[in-house]
Every structure is written in structure tokens, then in C-alpha cells.
Coordinates of N, CA and C in Angstrom, one line a residue:
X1078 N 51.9 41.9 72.8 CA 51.1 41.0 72.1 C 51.5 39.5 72.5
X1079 N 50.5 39.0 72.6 CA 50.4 37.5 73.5 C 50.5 36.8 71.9
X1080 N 51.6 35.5 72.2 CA 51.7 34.6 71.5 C 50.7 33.7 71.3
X1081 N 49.9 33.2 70.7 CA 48.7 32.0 70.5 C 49.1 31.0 70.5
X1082 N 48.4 29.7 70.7 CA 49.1 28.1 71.7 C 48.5 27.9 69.9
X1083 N 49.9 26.8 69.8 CA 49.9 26.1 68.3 C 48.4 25.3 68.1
X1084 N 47.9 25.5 67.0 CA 46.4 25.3 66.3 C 45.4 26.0 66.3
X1085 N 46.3 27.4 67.2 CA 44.8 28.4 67.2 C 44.8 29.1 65.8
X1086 N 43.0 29.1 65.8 CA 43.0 30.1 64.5 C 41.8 30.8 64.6
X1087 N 42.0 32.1 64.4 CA 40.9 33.4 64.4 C 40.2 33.3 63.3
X1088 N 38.6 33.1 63.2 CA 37.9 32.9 62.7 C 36.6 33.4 62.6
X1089 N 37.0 35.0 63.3 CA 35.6 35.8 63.8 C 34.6 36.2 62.6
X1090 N 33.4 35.7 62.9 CA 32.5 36.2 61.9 C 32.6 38.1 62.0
X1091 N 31.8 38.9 61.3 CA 31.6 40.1 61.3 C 30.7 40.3 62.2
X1092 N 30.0 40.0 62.5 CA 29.0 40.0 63.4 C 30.2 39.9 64.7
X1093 N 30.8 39.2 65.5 CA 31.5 39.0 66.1 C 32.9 40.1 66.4
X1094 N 33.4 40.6 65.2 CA 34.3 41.5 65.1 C 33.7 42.5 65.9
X1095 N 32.7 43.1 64.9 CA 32.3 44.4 65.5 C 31.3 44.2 67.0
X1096 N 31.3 43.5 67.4 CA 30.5 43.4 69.1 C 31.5 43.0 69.7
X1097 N 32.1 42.0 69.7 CA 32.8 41.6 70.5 C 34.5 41.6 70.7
X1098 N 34.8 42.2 69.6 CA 36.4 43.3 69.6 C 36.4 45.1 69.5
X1099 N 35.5 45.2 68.2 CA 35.4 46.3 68.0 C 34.7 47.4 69.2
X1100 N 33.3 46.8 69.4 CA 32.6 47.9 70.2 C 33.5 48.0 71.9
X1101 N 34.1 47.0 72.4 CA 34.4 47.0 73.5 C 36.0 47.5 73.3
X1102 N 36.5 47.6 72.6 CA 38.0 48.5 72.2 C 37.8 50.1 71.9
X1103 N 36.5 50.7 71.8 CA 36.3 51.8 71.0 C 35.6 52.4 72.9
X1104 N 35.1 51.6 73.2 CA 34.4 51.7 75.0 C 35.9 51.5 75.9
X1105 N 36.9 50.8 75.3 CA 37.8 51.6 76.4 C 37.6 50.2 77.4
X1106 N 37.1 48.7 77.0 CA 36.1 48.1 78.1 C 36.8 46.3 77.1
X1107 N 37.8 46.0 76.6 CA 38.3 44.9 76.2 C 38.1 44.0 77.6
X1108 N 37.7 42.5 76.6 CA 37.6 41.5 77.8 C 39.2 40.9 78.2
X1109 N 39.4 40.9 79.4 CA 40.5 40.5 79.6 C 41.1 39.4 78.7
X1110 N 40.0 38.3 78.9 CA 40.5 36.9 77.7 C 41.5 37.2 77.0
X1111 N 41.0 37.9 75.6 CA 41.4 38.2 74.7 C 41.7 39.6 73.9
X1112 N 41.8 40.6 74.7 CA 42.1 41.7 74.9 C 43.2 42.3 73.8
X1113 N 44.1 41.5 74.3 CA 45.7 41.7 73.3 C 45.1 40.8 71.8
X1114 N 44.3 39.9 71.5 CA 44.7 39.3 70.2 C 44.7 40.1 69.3
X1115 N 43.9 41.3 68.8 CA 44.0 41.9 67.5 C 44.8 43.4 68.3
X1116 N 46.1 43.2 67.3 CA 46.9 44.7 68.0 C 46.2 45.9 67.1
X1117 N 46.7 47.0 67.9 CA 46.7 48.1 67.6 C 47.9 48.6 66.3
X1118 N 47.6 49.3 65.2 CA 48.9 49.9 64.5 C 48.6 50.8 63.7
X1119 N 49.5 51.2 63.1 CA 48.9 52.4 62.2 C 49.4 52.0 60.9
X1120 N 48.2 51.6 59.8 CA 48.5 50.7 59.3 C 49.0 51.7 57.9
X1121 N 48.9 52.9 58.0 CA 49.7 53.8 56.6 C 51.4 53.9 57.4
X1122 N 51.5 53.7 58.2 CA 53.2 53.4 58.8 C 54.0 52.6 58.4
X1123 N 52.8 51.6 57.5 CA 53.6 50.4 56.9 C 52.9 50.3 55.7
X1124 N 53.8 49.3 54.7 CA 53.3 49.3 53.6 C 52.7 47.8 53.6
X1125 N 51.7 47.4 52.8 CA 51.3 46.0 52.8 C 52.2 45.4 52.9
X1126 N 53.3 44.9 52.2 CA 53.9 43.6 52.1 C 54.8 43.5 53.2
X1127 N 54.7 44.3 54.1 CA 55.6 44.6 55.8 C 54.6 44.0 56.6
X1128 N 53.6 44.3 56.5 CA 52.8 43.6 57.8 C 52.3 42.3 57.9
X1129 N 53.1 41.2 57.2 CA 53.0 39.6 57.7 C 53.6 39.5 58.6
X1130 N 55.2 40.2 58.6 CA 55.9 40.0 59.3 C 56.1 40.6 60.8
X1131 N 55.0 42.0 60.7 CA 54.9 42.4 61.9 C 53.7 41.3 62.9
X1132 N 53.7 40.5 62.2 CA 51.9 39.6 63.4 C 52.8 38.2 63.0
X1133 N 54.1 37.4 62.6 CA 54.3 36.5 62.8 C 53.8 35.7 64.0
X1134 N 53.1 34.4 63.7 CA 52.9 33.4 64.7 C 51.4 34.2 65.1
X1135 N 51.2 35.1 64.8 CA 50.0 35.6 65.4 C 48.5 35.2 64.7
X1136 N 48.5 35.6 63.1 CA 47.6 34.7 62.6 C 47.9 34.1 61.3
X1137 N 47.6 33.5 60.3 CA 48.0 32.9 59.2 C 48.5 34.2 58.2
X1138 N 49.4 34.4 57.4 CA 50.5 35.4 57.2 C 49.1 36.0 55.6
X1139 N 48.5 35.1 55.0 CA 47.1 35.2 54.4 C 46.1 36.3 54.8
X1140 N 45.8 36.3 56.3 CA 44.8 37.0 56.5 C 45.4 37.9 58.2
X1141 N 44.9 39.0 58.5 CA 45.7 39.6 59.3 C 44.3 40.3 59.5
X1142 N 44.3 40.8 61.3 CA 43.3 41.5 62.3 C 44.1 42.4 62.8
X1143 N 44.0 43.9 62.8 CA 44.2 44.8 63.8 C 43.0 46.2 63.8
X1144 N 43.7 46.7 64.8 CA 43.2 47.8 65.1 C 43.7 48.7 64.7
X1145 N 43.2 49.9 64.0 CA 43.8 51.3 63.4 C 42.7 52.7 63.4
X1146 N 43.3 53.7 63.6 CA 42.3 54.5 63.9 C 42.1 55.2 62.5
X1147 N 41.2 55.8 62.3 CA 41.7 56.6 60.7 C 42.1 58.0 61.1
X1148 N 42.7 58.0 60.1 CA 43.2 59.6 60.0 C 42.6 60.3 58.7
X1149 N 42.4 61.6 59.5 CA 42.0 62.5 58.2 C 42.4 63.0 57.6
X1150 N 42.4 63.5 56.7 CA 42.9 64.3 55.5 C 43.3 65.9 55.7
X1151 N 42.1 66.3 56.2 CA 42.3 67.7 57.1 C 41.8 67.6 58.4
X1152 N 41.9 68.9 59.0 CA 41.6 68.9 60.4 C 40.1 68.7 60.9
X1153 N 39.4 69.3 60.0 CA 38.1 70.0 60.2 C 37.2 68.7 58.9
X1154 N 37.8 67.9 58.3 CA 37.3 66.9 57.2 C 37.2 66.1 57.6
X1155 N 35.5 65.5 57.3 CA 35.6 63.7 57.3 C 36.2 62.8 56.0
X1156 N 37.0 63.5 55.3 CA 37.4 62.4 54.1 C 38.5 61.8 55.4
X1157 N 39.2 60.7 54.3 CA 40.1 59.5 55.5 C 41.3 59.9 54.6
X1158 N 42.6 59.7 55.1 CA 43.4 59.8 54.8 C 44.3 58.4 55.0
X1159 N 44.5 57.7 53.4 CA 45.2 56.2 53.7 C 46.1 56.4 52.9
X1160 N 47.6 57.1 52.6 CA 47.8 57.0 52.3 C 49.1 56.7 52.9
X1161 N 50.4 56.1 52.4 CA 51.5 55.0 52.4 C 52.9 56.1 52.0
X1162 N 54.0 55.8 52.1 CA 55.2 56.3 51.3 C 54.9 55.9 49.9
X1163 N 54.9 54.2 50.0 CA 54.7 54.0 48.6 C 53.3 53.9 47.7
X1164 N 52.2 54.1 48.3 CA 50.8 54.2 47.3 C 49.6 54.4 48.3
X1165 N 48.8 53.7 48.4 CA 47.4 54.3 48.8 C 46.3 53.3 49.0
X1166 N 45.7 53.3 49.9 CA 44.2 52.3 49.8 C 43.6 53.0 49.3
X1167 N 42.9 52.7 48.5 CA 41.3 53.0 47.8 C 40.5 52.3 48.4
X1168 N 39.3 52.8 48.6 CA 37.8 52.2 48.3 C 37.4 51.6 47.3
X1169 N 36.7 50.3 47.2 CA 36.6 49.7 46.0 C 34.8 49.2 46.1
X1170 N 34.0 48.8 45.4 CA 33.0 48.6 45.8 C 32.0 49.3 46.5
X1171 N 31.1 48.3 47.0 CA 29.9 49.0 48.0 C 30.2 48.7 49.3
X1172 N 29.9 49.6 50.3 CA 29.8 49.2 51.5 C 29.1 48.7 51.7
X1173 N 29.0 47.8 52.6 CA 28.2 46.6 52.2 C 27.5 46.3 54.5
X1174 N 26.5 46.4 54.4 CA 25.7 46.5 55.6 C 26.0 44.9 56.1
X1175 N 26.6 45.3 57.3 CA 26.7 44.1 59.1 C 25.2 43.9 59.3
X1176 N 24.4 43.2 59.2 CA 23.1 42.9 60.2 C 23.7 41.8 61.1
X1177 N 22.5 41.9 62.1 CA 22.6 41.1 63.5 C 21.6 39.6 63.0
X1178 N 22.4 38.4 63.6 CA 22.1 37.3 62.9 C 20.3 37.0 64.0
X1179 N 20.6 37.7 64.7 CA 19.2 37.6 65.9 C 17.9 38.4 65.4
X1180 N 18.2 39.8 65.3 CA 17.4 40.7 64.8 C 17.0 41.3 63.7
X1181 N 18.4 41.0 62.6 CA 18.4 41.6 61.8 C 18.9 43.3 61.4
X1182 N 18.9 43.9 62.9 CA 19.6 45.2 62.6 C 20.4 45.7 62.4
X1183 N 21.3 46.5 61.6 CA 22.3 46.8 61.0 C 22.9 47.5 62.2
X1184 N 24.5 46.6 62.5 CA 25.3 46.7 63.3 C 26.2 47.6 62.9
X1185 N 26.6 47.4 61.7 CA 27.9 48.8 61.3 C 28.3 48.1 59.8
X1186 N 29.0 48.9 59.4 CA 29.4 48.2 57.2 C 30.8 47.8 57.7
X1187 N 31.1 46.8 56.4 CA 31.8 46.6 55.7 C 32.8 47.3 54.5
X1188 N 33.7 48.0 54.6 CA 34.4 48.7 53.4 C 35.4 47.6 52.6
X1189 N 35.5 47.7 51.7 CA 36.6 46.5 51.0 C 37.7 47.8 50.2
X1190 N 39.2 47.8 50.4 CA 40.1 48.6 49.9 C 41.2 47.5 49.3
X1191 N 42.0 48.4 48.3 CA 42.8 47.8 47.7 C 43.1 49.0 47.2
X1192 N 44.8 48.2 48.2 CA 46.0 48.7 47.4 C 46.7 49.3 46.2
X1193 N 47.1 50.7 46.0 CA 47.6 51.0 44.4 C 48.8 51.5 44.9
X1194 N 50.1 51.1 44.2 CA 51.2 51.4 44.5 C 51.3 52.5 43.2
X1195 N 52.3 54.0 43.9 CA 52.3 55.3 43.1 C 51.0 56.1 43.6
X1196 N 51.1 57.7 42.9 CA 50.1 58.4 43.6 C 49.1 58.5 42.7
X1197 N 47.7 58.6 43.2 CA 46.6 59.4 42.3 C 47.0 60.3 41.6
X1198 N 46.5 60.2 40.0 CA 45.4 59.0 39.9 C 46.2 58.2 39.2
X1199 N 48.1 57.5 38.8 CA 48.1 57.2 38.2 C 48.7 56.0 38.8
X1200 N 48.3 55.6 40.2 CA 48.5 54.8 41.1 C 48.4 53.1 40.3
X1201 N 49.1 52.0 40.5 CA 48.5 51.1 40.0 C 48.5 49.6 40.7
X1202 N 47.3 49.1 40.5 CA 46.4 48.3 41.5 C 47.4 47.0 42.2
X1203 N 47.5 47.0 43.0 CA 48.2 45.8 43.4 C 46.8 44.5 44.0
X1204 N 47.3 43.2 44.0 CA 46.8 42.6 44.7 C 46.2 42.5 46.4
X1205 N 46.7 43.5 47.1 CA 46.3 43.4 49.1 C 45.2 44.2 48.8
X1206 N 44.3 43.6 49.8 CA 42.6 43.8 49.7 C 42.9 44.2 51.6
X1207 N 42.0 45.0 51.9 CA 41.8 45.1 53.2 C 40.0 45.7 53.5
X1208 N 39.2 44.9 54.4 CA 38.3 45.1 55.1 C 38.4 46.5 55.7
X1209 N 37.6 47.5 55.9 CA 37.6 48.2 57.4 C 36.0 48.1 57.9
X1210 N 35.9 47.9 59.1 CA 35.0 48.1 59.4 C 34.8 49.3 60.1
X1211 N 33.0 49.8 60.6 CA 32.5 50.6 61.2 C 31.8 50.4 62.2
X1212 N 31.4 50.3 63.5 CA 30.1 50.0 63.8 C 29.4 51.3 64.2
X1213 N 27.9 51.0 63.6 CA 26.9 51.2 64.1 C 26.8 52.2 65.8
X1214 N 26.8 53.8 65.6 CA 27.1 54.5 67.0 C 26.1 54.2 68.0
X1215 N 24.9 53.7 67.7 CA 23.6 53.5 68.4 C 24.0 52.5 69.7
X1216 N 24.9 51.4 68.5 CA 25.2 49.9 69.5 C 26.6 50.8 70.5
X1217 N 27.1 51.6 70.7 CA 27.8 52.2 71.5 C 27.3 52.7 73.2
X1218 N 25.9 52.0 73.1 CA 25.3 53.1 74.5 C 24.8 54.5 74.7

């Protein structure tokens, strides 16, 4: 992971994530530029309040970008499996539709999760909110 020159700050719209990190990371096809800025991790490996410290200097300790694959629950199942030693992301909300600011066509959602420390269902809510996104398999080629 490449260090960023003092005053940079990551500010990718959603539209931007999913085309221009997401779809080219998932194609195997990252632009050299910026290739390394959002790492790879597995983000049930760690528990929220560990991972400012793993991206020091990398983006404001507030807001954090990586890459993570999901994992499933079973072998043969599309449910996700997020869960932690110490608790679990939930899904909270609606997934909430990416359109394209040119066309208008839906590029991939938005999920919003939050953190509950302890197991279902008697887990209890912590403050860390995490985005996941999807895109859209069409925009894949």
C-alpha cells in the first residue's frame, strides 16, 4: 500500500467507486495510477475499532475504503456471512439504487450495515456504519 502525499483526500462519489475502482478490480484490469489506493482485506478478520489503525495515513481515520470479498454462509447459499469474533454487521435500511449521473441507469446499490456487538439476536447496536456496494453485472461486459 502506497503512502498518499500530505493533503490528499479520497472523495469518490458512488458513481465513481463503482466504475472506476470497483468494476476494474472485479475485471482483474485496475488502472495503474491508483491501483493500490483502496486495499484489499477481509473485513470480518477484524473488528471495527481495529481498522483505523490498519489504513493509518491512508485516509482520514473517520471514513475508510477497501476492498473485501463476501463470504457466504454456506457453500451452496447466497445469504452473506459478516460475522466478527466479537459481533456482526447487519443490514439496516433500504438498498438504495447507484444511477449514472449521464443516463440515468442503475449502475449497482448501495447497502448501509451496522455494527452489533454479541450474537443474534441479542447483539447490541454499536455506532460503525459501513456502505457495501454492488455493481450492476451488465456494466461488467
Amino acid at each position: 500500500m502506497s503512502i498518499l502525499p500530505p493533503g490528499f483526500r479520497f472523495h469518490a462519489t458512488d458513481e465513481e467507486l463503482l466504475l472506476l475502482y470497483l468494476k476494474p478490480k472485479i475485471l482483474g484490469q485496475p488502472e495503474e495510477h491508483y491501483s493500490n489506493i483502496i486495499p484489499e482485506i477481509d473485513v470480518c478478520e477484524s473488528e471495527p475499532w481495529q481498522l483505523p489503525a490498519m489504513f493509518d495515513r491512508k485516509f482520514n481515520r473517520k471514513e475508510l475504503f477497501f476492498y473485501c470479498r463476501v463470504k457466504r454462509k454456506y457453500v451452496n447459499s447466497r445469504r452473506s456471512d459478516r460475522t466478527t469474533r466479537a459481533g456482526y454487521w447487519k443490514v439496516t435500511g433500504k438498498e438504495r439504487a447507484i444511477l449514472s449521473e449521464d443516463t440515468n441507469e442503475q449502475l449497482g446499490i448501495k447497502k448501509t450495515l451496522v455494527f452489533y456487538e454479541g450474537r443474534v439476536p441479542q447483539g447490541k447496536r454499536t455506532n460503525w456504519v459501513m456502505h457495501e456496494y454492488h455493481l450492476n453485472s451488465k456494466f461488467l461486459g
